[in-house]
mmCIF file of C-alpha atoms in Angstrom:
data_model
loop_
_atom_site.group_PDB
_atom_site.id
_atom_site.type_symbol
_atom_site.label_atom_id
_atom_site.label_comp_id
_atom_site.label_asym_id
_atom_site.label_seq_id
_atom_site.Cartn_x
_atom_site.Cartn_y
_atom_site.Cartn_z
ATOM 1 C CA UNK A 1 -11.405 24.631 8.507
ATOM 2 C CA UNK A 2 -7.957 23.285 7.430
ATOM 3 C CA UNK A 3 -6.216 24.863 10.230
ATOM 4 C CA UNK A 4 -8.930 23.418 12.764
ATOM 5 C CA UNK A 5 -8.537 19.925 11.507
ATOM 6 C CA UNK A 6 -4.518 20.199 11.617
ATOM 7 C CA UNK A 7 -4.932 21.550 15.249
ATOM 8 C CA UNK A 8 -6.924 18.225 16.325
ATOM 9 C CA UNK A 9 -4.687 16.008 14.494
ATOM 10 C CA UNK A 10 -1.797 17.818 16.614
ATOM 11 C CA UNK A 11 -3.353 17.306 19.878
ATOM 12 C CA UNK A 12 -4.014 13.816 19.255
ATOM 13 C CA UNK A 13 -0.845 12.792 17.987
ATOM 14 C CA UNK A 14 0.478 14.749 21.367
ATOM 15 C CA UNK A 15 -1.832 12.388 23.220
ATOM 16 C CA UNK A 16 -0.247 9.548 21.859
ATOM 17 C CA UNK A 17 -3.100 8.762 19.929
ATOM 18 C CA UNK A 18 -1.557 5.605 17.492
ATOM 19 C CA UNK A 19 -3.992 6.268 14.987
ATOM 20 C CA UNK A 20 -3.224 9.707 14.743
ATOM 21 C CA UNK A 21 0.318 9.063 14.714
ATOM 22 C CA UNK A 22 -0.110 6.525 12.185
ATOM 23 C CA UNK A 23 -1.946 8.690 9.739
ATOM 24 C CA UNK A 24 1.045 11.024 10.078
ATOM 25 C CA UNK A 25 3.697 9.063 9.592
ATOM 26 C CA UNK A 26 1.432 7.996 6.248
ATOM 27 C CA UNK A 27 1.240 11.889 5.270
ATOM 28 C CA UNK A 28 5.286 11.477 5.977
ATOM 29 C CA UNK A 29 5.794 8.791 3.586
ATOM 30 C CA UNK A 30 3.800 10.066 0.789
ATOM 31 C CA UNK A 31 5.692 13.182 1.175
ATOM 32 C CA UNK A 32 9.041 11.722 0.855
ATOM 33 C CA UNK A 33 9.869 12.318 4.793
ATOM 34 C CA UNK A 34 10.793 8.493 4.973
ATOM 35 C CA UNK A 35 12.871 9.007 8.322
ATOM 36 C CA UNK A 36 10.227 10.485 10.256
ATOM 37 C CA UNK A 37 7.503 8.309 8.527
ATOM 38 C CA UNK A 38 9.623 5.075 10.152
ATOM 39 C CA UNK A 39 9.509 7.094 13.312
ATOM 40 C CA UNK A 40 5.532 7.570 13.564
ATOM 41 C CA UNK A 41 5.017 4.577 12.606
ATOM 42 C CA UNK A 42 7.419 2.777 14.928
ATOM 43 C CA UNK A 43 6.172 4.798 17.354
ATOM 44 C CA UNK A 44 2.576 3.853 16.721
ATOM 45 C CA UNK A 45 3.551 0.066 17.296
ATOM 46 C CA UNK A 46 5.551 1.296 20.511
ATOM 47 C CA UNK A 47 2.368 2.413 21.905
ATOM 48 C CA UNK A 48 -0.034 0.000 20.931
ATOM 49 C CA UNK A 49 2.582 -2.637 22.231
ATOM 50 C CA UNK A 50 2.218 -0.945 25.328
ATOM 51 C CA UNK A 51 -1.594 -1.227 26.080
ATOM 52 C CA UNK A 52 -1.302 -4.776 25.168
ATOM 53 C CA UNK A 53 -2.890 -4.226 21.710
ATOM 54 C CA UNK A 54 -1.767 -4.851 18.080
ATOM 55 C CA UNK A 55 -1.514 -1.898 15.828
ATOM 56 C CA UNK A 56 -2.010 -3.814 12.104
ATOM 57 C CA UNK A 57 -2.450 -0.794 9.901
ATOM 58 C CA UNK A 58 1.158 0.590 11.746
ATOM 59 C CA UNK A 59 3.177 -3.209 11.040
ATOM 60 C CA UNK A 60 1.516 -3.132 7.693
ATOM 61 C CA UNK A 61 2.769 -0.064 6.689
ATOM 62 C CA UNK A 62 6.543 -0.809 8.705
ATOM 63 C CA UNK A 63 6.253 -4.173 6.405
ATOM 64 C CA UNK A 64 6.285 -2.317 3.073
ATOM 65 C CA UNK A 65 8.927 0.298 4.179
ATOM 66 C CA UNK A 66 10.880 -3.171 4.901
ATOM 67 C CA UNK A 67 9.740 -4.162 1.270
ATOM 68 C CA UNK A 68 10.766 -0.797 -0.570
ATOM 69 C CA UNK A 69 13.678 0.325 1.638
ATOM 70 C CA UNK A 70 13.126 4.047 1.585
ATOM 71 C CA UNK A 71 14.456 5.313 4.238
ATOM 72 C CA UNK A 72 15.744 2.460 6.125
ATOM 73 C CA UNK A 73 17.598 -0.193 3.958
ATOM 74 C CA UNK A 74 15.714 -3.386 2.341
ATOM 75 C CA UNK A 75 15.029 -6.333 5.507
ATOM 76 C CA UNK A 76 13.155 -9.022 3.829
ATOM 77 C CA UNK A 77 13.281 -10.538 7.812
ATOM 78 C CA UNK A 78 11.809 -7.791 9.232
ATOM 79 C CA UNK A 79 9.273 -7.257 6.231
ATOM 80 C CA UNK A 80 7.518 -10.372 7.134
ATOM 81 C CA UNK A 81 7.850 -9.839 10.978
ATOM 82 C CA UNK A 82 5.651 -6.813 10.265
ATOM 83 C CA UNK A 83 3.252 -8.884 8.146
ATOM 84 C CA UNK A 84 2.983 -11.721 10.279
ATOM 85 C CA UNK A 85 2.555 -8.747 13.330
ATOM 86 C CA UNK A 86 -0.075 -6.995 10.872
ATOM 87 C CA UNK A 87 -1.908 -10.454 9.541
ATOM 88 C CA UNK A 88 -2.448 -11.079 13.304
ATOM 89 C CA UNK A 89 -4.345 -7.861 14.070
ATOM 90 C CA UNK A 90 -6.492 -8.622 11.471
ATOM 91 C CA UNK A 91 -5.163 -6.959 8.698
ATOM 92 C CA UNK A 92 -6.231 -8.596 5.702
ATOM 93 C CA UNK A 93 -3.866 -6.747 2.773
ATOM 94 C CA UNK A 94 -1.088 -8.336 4.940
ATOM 95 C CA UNK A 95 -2.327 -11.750 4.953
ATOM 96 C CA UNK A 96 -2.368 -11.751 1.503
ATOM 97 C CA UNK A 97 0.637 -10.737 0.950
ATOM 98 C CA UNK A 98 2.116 -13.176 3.690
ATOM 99 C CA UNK A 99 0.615 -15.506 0.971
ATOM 100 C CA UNK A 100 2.228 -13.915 -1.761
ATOM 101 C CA UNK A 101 5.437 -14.434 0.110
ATOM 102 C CA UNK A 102 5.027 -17.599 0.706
ATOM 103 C CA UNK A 103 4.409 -18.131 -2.761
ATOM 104 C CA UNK A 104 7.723 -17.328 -4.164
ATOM 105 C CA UNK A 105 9.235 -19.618 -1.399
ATOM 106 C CA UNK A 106 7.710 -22.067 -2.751
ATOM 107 C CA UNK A 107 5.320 -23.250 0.144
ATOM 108 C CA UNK A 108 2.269 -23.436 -1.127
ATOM 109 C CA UNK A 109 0.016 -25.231 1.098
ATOM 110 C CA UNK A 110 0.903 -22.022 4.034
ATOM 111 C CA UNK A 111 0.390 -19.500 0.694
ATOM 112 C CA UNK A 112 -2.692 -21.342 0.302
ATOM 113 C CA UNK A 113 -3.906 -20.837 4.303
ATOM 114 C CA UNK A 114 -2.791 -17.728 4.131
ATOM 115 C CA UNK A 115 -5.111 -16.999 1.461
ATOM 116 C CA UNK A 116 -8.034 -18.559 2.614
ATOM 117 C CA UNK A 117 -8.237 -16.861 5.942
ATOM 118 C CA UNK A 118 -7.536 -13.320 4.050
ATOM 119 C CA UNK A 119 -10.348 -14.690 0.934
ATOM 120 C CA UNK A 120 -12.930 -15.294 4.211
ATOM 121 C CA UNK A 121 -12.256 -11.887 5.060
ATOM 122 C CA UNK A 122 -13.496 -10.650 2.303
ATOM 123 C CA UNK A 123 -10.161 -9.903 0.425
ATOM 124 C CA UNK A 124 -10.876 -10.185 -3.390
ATOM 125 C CA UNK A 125 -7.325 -10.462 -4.286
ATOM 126 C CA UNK A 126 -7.053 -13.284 -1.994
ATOM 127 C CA UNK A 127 -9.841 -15.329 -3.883
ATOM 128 C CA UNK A 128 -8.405 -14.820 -7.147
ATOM 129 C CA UNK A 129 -5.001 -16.330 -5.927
ATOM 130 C CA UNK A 130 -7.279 -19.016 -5.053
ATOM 131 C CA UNK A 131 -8.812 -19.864 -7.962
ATOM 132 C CA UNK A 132 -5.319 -19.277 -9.673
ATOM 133 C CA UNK A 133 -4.181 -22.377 -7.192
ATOM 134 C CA UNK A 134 -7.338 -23.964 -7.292
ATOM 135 C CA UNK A 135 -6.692 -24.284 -11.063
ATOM 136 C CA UNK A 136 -3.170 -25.557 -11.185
ATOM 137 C CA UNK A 137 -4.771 -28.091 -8.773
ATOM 138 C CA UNK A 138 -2.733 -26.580 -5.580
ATOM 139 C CA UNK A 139 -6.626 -26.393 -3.795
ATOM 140 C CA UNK A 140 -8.972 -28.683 -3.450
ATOM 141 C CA UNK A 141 -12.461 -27.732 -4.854
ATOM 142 C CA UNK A 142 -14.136 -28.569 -1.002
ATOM 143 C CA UNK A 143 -11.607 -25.758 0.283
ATOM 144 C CA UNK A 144 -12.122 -23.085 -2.710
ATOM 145 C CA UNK A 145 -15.759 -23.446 -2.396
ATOM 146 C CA UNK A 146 -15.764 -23.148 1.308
ATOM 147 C CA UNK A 147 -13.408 -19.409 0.953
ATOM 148 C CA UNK A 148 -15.503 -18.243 -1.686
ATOM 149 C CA UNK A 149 -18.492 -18.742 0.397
ATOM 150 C CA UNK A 150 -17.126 -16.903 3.110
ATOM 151 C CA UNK A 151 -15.878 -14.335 1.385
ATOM 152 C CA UNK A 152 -19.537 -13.734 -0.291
ATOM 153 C CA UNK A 153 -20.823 -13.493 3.003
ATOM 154 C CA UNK A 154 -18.004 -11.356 4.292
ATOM 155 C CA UNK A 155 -19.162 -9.007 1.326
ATOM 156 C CA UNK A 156 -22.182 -8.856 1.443
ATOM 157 C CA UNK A 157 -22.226 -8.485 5.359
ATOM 158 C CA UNK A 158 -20.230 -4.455 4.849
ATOM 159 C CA UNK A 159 -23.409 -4.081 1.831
ATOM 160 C CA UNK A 160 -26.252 -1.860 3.463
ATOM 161 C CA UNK A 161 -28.535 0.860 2.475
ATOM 162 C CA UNK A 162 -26.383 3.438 4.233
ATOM 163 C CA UNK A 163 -23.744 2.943 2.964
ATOM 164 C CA UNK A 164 -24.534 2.911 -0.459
ATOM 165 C CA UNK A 165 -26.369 6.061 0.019
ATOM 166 C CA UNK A 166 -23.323 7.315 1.747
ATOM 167 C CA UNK A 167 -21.090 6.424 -1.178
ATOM 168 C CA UNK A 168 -24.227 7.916 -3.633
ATOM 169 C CA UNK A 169 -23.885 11.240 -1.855
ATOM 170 C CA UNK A 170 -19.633 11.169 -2.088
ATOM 171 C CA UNK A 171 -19.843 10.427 -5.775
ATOM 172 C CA UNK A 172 -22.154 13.439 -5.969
ATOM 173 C CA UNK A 173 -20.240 15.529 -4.260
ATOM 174 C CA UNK A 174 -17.270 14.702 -6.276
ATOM 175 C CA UNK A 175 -19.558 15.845 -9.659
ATOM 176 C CA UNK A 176 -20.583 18.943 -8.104
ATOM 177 C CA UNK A 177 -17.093 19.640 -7.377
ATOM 178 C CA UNK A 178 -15.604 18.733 -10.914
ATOM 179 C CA UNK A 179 -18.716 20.956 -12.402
ATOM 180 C CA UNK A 180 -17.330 23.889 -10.280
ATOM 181 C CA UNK A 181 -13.758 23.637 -11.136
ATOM 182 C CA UNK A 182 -15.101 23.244 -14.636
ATOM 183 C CA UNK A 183 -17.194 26.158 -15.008
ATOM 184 C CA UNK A 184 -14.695 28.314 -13.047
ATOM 185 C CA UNK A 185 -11.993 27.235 -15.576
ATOM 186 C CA UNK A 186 -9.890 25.359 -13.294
#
């Protein structure tokens, strides 16, 4: 039940869980609690920091608070802190946008890096700003060729039979439900 799954999220979160703590500082944020969503998710970082670990989904989401200034006022400084913090862990979204960043510097060639390491990753708005710079001659073919290669495999590696049947089975679900709510007049 709802109440069940609120309960566990509770305990975890009281456990220090960063995850947990994470996701609610996300519920925060998309509820308009911006203070407390800046607290969970500093917190989150805190902890990680802690056990020696990097907490990218946490300085991603720190990054675009930065970005949008709810809550806390705009820090274009600390913004790509949290990236860079966020592109380390592994986070591809914030690779990319370090690219994007570096973009309207004007420094290309680390835009260009940037992208490429997010592109292998699988990041398919990474390979389009690629072939974007690729095309006003900013990438060498060798190097476009080489990302888009990787980032084929990189796809194609998350592709399997369970998980298609897995997203099959959501999809259905999601019909059933709209069918219900339909035929109940909802």
């Amino acid at each position: 039940s709802a109440a069940e799954i609120e309960l566990y999220k509770m305990k975890r979160r009281k456990a220090n869980d960063p995850v947990a703590i994470q996701e609610a500082g996300k519920r925060c944020y998309h509820d308009g609690d911006y203070e407390r969503a800046f607290e969970y998710f500093s917190k989150a970082v805190d902890i990680e920091a802690e056990a020696g670990d990097a907490e990218a989904e946490a300085h991603y989401c720190l990054s675009f608070m930065y970005r949008d200034g709810k809550g806390i006022g705009r820090d274009t400084q600390k913004r790509v802190y949290h990236l860079e913090e966020a592109a380390i862990g592994g986070h591809t979204k914030a690779r990319h946008d370090l690219g994007v960043h570096e973009v309207y510097q004007g420094r290309i060639e680390r835009a260009a890096r940037h992208f490429i390491i997010s592109a292998n990753l699988g990041h398919d708005a990474s390979l389009k700003a690629l072939r974007e710079l690729r095309a006003a001659g900013e990438v060498s073919c060798e190097d476009f060729v080489t990302a888009f290669r990787a980032h084929q495999a990189a796809v194609n590696a998350t592709k399997s039979r369970q998980r298609a049947e897995a997203l099959a089975i959501g999809a259905m679900q999601i019909v059933d439900k709209s069918r219900s709510n339909r035929a109940n007049g909802k």
